[in-house]
Coordinates of C-alpha atoms in Angstrom, one line a residue:
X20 CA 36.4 18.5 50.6
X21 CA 35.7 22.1 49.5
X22 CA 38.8 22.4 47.5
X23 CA 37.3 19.4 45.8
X24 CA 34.2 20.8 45.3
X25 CA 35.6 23.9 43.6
X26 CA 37.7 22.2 41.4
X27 CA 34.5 19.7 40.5
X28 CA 32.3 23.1 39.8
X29 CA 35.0 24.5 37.6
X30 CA 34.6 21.2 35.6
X31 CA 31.4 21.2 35.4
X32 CA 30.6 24.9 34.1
X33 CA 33.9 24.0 31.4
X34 CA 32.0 20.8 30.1
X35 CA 28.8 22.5 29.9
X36 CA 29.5 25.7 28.0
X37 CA 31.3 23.8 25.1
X38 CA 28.5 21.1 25.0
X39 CA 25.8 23.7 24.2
X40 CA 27.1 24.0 20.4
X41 CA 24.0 24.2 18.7
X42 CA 21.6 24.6 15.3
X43 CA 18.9 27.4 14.9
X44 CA 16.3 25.9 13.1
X45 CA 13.2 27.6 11.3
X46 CA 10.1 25.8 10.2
X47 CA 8.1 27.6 8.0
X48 CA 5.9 26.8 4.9
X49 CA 6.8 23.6 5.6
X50 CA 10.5 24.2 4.9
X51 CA 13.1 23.6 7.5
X52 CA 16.3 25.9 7.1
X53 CA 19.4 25.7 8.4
X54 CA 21.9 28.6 8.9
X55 CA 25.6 28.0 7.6
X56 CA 27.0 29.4 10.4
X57 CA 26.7 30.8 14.0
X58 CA 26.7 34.5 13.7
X59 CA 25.6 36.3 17.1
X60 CA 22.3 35.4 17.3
X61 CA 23.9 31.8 17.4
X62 CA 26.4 33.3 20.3
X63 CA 23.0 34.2 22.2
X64 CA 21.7 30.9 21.9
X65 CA 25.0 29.4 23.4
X66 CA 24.6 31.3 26.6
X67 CA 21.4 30.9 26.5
X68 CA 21.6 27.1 26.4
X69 CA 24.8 27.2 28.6
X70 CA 23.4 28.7 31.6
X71 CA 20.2 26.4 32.2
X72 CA 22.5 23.6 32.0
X73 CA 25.4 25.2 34.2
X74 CA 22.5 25.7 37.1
X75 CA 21.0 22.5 36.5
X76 CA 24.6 21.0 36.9
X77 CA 25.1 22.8 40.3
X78 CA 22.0 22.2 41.3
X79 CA 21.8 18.2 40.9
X80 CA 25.7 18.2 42.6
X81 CA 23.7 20.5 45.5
X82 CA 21.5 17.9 46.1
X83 CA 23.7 15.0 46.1
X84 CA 26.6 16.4 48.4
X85 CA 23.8 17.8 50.8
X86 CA 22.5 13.8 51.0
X87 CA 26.2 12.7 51.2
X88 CA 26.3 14.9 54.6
X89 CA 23.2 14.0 55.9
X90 CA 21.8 10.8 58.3
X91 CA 20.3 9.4 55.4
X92 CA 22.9 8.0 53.7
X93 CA 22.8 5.2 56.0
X94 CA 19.5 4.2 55.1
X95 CA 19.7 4.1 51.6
X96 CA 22.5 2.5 51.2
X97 CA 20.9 -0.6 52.3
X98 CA 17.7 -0.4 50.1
X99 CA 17.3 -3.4 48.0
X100 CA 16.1 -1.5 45.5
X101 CA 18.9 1.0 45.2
X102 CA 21.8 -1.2 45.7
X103 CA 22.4 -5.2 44.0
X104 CA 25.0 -7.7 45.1
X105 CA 26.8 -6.8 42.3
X106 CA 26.6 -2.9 42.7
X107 CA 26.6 -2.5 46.4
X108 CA 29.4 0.1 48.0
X109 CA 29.9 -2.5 51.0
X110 CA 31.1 -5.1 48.7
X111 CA 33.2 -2.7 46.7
X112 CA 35.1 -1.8 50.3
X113 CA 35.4 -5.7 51.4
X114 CA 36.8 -6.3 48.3
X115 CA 39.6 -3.5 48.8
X116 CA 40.1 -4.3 52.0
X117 CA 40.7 -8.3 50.7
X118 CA 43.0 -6.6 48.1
X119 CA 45.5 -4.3 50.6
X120 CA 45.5 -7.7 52.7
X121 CA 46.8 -9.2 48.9
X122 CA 44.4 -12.0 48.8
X123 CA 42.2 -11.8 45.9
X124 CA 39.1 -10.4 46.5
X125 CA 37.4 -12.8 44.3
X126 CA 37.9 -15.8 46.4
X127 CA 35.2 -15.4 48.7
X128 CA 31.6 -15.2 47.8
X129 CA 31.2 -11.0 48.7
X130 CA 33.0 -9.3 46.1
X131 CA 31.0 -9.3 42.2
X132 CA 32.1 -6.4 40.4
X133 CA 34.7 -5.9 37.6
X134 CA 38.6 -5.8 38.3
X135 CA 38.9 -2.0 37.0
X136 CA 36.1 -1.3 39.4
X137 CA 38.3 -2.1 42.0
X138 CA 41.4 -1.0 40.9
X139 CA 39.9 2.6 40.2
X140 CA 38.7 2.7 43.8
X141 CA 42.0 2.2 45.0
X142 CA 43.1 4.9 43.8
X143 CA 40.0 7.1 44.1
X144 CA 38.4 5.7 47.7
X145 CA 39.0 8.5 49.9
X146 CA 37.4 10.4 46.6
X147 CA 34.4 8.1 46.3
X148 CA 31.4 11.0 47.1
X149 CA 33.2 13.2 44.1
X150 CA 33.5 10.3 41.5
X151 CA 30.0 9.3 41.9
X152 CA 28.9 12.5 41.5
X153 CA 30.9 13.4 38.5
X154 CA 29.5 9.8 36.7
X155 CA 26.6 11.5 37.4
X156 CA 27.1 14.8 35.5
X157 CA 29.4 12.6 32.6
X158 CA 26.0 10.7 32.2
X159 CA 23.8 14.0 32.0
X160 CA 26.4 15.6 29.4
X161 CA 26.9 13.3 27.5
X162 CA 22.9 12.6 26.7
X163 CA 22.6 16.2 26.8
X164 CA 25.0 16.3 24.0
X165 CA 23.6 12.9 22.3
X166 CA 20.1 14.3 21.8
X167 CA 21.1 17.8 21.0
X168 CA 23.1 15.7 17.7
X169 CA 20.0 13.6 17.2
X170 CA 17.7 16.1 16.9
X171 CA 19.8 18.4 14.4
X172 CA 19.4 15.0 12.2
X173 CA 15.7 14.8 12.7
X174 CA 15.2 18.2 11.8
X175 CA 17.6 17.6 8.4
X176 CA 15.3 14.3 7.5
X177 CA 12.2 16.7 8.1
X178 CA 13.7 19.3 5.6
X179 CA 14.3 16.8 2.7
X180 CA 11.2 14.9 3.4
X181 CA 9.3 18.3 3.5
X182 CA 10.9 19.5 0.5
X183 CA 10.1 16.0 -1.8
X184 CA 6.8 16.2 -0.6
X185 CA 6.9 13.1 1.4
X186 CA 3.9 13.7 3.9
X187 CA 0.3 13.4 3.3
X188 CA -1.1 17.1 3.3
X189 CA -3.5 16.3 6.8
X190 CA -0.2 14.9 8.6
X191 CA 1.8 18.5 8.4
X192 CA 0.7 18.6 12.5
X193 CA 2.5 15.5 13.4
X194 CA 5.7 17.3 12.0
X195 CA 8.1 18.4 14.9
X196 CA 8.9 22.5 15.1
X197 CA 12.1 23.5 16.6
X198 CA 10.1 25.6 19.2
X199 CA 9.2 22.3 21.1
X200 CA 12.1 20.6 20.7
X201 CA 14.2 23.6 22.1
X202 CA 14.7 22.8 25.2
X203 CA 14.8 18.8 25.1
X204 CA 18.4 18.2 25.4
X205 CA 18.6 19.9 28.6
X206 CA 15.1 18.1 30.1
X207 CA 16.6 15.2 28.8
X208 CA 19.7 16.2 31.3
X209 CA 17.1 17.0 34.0
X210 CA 15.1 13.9 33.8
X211 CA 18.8 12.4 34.5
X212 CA 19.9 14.5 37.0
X213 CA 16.7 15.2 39.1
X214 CA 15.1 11.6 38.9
X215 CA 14.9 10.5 42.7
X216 CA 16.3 7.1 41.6
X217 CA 19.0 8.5 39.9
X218 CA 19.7 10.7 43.4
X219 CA 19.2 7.6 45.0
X220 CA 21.6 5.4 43.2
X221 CA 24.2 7.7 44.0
X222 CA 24.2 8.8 47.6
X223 CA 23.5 4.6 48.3
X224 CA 27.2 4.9 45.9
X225 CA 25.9 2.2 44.1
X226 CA 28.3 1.3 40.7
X227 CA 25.2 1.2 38.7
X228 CA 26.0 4.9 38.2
X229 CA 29.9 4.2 36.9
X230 CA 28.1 1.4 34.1
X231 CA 25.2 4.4 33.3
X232 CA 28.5 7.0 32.4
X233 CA 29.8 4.0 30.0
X234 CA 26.8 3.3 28.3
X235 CA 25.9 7.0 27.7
X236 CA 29.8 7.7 26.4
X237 CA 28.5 4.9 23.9
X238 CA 25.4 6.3 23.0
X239 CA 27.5 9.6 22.5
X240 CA 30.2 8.1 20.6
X241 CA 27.4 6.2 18.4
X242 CA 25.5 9.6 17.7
X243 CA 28.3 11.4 16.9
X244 CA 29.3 8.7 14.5
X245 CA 32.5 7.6 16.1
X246 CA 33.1 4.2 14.9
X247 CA 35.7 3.4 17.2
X248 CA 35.0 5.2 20.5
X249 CA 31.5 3.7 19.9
X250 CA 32.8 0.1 19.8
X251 CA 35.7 1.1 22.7
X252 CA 32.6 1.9 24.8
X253 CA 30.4 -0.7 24.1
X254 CA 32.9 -3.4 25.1
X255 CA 33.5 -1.6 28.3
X256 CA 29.7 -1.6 29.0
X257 CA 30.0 -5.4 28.1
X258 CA 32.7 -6.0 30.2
X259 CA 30.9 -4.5 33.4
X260 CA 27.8 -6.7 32.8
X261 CA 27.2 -8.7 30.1
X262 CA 24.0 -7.0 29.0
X263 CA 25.0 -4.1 26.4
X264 CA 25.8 -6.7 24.1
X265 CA 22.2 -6.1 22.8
X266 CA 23.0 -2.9 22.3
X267 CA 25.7 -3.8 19.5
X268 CA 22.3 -4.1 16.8
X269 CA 21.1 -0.1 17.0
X270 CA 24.8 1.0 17.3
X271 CA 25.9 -1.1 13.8
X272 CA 22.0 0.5 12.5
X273 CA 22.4 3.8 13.3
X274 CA 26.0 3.6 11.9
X275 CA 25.5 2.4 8.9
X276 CA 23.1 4.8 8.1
X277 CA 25.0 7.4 8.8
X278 CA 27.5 6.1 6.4
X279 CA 24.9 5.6 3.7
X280 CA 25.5 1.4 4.2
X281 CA 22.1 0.3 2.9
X282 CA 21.2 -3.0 4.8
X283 CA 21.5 -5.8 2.2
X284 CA 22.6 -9.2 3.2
X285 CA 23.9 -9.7 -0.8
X286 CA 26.1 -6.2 -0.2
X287 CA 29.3 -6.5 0.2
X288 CA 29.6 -3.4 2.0
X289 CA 27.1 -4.6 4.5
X290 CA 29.3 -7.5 6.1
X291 CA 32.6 -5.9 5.6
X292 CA 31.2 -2.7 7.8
X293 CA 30.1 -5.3 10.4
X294 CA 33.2 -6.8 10.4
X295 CA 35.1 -3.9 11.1
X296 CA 33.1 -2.9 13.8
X297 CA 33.2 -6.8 15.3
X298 CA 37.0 -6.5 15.2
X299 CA 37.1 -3.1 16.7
X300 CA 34.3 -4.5 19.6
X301 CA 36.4 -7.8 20.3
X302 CA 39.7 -6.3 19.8
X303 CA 38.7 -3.8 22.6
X304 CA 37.0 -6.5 24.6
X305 CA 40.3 -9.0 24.5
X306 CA 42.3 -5.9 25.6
X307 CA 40.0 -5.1 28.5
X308 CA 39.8 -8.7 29.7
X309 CA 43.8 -8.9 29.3
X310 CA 44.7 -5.7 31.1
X311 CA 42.2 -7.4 34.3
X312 CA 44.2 -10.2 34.0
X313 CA 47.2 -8.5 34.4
X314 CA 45.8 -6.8 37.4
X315 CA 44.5 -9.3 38.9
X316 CA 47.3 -12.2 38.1
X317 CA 44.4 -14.6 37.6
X318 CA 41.0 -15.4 36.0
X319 CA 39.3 -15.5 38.8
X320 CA 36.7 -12.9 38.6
X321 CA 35.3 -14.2 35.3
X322 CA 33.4 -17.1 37.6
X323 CA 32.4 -14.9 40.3
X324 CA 31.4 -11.8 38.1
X325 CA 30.0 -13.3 34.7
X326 CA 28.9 -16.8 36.6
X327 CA 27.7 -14.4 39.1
X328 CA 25.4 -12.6 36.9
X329 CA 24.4 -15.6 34.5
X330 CA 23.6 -17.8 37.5
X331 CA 22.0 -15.9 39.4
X332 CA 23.1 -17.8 42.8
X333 CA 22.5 -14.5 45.0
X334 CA 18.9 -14.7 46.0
X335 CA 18.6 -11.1 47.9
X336 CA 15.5 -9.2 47.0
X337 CA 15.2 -6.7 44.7
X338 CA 13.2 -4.8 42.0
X339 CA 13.7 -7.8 39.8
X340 CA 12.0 -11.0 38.6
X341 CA 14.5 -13.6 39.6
X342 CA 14.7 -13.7 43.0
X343 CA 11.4 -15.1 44.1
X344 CA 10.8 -17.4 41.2
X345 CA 14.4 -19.0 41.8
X346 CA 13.7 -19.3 45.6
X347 CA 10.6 -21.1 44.8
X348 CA 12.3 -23.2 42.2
X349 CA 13.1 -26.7 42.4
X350 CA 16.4 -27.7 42.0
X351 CA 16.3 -29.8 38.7
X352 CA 14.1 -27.3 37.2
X353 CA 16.6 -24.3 37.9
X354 CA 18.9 -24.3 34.6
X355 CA 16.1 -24.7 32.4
X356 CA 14.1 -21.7 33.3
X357 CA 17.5 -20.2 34.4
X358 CA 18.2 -20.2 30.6
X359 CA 14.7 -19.0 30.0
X360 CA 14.5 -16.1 31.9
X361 CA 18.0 -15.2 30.8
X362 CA 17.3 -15.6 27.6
X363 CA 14.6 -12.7 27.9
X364 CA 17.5 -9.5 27.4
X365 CA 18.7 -11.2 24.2
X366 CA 15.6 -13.2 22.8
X367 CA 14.0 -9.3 21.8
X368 CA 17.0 -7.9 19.8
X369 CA 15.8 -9.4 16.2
X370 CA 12.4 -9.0 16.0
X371 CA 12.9 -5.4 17.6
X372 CA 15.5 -4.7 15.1
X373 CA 13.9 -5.8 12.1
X374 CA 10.8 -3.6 12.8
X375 CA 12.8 -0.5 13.6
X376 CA 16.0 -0.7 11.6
X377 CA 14.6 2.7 10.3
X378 CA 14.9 3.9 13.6
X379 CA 18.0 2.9 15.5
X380 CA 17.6 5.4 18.5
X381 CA 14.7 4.6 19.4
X382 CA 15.7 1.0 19.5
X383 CA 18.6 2.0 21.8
X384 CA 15.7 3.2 24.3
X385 CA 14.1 -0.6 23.3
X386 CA 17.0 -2.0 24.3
X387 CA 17.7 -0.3 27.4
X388 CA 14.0 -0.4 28.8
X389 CA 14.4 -4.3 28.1
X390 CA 17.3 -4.3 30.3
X391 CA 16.5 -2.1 33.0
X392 CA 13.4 -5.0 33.1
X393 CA 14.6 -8.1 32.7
X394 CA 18.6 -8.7 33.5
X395 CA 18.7 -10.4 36.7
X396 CA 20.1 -8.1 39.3
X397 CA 18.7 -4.7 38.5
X398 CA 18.4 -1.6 40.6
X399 CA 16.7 1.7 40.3
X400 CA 19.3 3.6 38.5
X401 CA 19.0 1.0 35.7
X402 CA 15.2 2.2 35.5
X403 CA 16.7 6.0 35.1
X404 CA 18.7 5.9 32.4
X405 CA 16.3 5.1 29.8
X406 CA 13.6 7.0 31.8
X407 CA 15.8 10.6 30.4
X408 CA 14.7 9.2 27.2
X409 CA 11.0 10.2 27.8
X410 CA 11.5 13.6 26.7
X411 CA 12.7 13.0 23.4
X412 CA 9.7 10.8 22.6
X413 CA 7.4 13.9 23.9
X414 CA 5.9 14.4 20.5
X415 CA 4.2 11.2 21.1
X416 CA 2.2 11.8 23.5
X417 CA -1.4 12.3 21.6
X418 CA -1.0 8.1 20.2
X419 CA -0.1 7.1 24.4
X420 CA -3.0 5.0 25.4
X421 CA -2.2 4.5 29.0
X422 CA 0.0 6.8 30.1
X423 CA -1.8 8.3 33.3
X424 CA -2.4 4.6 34.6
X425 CA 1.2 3.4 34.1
X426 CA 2.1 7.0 35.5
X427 CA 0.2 6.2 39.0
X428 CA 1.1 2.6 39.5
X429 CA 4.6 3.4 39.0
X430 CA 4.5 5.9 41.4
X431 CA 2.5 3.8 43.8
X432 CA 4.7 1.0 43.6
X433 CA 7.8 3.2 44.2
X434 CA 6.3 4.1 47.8
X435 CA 4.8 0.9 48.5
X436 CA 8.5 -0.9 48.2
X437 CA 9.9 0.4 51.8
X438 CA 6.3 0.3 53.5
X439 CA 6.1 -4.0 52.2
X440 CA 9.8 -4.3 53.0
X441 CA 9.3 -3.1 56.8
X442 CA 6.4 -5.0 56.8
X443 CA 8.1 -8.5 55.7
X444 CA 11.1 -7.6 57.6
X445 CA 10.6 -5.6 60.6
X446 CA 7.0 -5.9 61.7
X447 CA 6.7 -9.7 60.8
X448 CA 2.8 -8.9 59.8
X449 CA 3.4 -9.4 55.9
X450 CA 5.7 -12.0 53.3
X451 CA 7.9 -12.3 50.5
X452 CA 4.5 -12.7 48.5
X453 CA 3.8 -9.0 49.2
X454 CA 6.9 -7.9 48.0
X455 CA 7.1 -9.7 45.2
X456 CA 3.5 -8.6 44.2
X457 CA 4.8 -4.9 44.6
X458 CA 7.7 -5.8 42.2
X459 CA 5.4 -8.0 39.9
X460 CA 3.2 -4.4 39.7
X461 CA 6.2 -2.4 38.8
X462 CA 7.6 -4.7 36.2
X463 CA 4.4 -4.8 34.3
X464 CA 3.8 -1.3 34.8
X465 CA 7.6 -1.0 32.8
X466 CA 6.7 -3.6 30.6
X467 CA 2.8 -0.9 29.8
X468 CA 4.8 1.6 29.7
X469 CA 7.5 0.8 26.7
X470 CA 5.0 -0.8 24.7
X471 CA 2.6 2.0 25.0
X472 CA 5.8 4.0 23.6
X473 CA 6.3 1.2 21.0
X474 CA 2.9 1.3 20.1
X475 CA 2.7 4.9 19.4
X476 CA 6.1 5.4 17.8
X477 CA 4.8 3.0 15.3
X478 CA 1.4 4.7 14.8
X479 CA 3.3 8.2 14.3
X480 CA 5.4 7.0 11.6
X481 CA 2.5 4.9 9.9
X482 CA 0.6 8.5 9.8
X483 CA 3.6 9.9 7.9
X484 CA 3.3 7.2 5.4
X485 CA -0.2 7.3 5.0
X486 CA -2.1 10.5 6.3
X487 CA -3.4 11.1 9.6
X488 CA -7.0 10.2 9.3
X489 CA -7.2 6.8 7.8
X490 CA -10.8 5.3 6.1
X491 CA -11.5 2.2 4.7
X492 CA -12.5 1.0 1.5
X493 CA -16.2 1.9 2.0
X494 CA -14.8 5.3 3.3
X495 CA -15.8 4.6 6.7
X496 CA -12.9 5.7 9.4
X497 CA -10.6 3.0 10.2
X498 CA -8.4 1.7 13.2
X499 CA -5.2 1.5 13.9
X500 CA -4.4 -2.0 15.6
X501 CA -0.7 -2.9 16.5
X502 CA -0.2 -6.3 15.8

């Protein structure tokens, strides 16, 4: 195990000093310039972006394997809100003990995760502890990488919209300066790395982790303006839960706009770009499906993992809505607000990218909240992943409304979960009603928190347009209202 932890430090300090490439940017009378090339002052900034990430690398692996050794591991392996039936490490190991045994491990009712899930941990069980980990740093790198590329493209709208005159002389303030969007990248890679639920997720070796690595490779992919590792990626996060299809909208957005596509139903540009990216997604997808097939010799997983996660039949507490409300349910009621709650993921997509197909980035963090809140088996590292996005919306924080509120009751909530949970179960002196008014809490605390972020993403970008201080007709001040 030390070898292994060697060799897994090796990679780690390779993947971080060649993801640190990055743009020195000056802001100053309110003209952004970019150099041409890296001279050594560039070098300098390379090691200087290296090393915090290197540390913060070993550091977050330090953590994880000193967990991995300890008594704890136990215990949070069987948190509800770390670990789903679909992502839990016990199922994963019934399921390859079912497969050396050769009978499939889809024909009971223990086993929900993908075919390549299984197949990779065959191959990689006695390895388990390092590939979790590694997802782990994959995740971090890539987003590190992801925002580093995004904000290099903020800073080059900034310069052109600076340079046409563009913003309303009292809004200059509102306009982002390289000195506090320095260091973003690599608290974006913190937030990752360092988030307890993160740390969580991944000592409990919960698969939540192996779906986070996907969907960041996508964001990656999309950022970078990969047309085909994007789509490769996004049918691999579809294929481990149905979910990321939503995510399809602010990938073909952002795309197109990077390709100068203008979004015009009457272009012909427009459909034949969403065509080739539908026939990259579904080619991808029909290959992905096919080679489980071949793995497996039969379709049964698509019952007992899609059925699984559309039908929700699993009724185990968690961090999600479902579970109570189904329990409760009467029988003939169940597919109609089955379809309804369901329906929740996919129902936001339009209307969210129609208001922000400006803005497809920030829709990915939409998306992703929306996700984390309402897909019917989630788990804490869910809630991570689009909680790294925080940093990048820092600049926002003078429009958030109730930020210290949502702050405290998410905290709250996060210790209240095991103190209810030993109450309902062990101590017999509380219910399933607390519980589920401890997850209620933290949902609409998730729910306050995005669209406080919505909210004043929106009111940023309407100050741009039309000045910071706003006044009526009568020249009394006005008020923003988000309707």
């Amino acid at each position: 195990m030390i070898i292994i932890s060697h060799r897994l430090v090796v990679v780690i300090l390779f993947v971080s000093l060649f993801s640190c490439d990055s743009v020195r940017v000056c802001l100053c009378n309110k003209r952004l310039y970019f150099p041409s090339s890296l001279s050594q002052g560039g070098e300098d900034f390379l090691v200087k972006m290296a090393a915090p990430l290197t540390l913060l690398l070993l550091v977050a692996v330090t953590v994880r394997a000193a967990l991995f050794r300890s008594s704890l591991t136990e215990l949070i392996s069987e948190r509800v809100e770390v670990v789903s039936p679909l992502t839990a490490w016990k199922r994963v190991v019934e399921g390859l003990a079912l497969l050396d045994l050769g009978v499939s491990p889809y024909s009971g009712d223990v086993f929900h995760e993908t075919p390549l899930i299984i197949y990779l941990f065959h191959f990689v069980v006695d390895f388990a502890e390092v590939t979790f980990m590694l997802a782990d740093v994959i995740t971090a790198v890539a987003l590190y990488m992801a925002v580093k590329d995004y904000n290099k493209q903020v800073f080059r709208k900034q310069k052109y919209a600076l340079e046409a005159d563009r913003y309303p002389l009292d809004c200059l303030e509102l306009i982002r300066s390289p000195k506090e969007m320095y260091y973003i990248p690599l608290k974006v890679a913190m937030f990752y790395l360092l988030n307890p639920f993160t740390i969580l997720s991944c000592v409990a070796k919960s698969t939540c982790g192996l779906n986070n690595a996907v969907i960041a490779l996508f964001i990656l992919s999309t950022i970078k303006g990969n047309v085909l590792l994007s789509a490769i990626f996004l049918s691999l996060a579809t294929y481990q839960s149905i979910y990321p299809l939503t995510l399809c909208a602010p990938a073909l957005l952002y795309l197109m706009q990077r390709q100068y596509i203008p979004v015009n139903f009457r272009r012909t540009s427009f459909w034949w770009f969403i065509a080739q990216y539908a026939f990259m997604y579904l080619g991808s997808l029909f290959v992905i499906v096919g080679l489980s097939f071949f793995l497996l010799g039969s379709w049964d997983y698509l019952p007992s993992v899609y059925g699984f996660i559309l039908s929700v039949p699993d009724l185990t507490p968690n961090i999600g809505l479902f579970w109570y409300f189904f329990a409760e349910m009467f029988e003939h009621f169940r597919l109609f607000f089955l379809c309804v709650f369901q329906i929740n993921v996919f129902f936001y997509t339009i209307p969210l990218s129609i208001k922000l197909k400006e803005h497809p980035v920030f829709l990915i963090f939409m998306q992703l909240a929306v996700i984390s809140i309402f897909k019917s088996y989630p788990t804490v590292g869910d809630i991570a992943l689009y909680l790294a996005f925080l940093p990048v919306w820092s600049h926002l924080h003078r429009f958030l409304r109730n930020i210290f509120l949502v702050s405290c009751v998410l905290l709250a909530c996060s210790a209240l979960f095991p103190v209810l949970w030993h109450l309902w179960i062990y101590a017999g002196s509380a219910n399933s009603n607390f519980y589920y008014a401890i997850t209620l809490l933290f949902n609409v605390a998730q729910i306050l928190l995005v669209s406080d972020y919505f909210y004043a993403f929106l009111r940023r970008e309407h100050h741009l347009t039309y000045g910071l201080y706003l006044k009526r007709k009568d020249g009394s001040e006005a008020t923003l209202v988000l309707k």
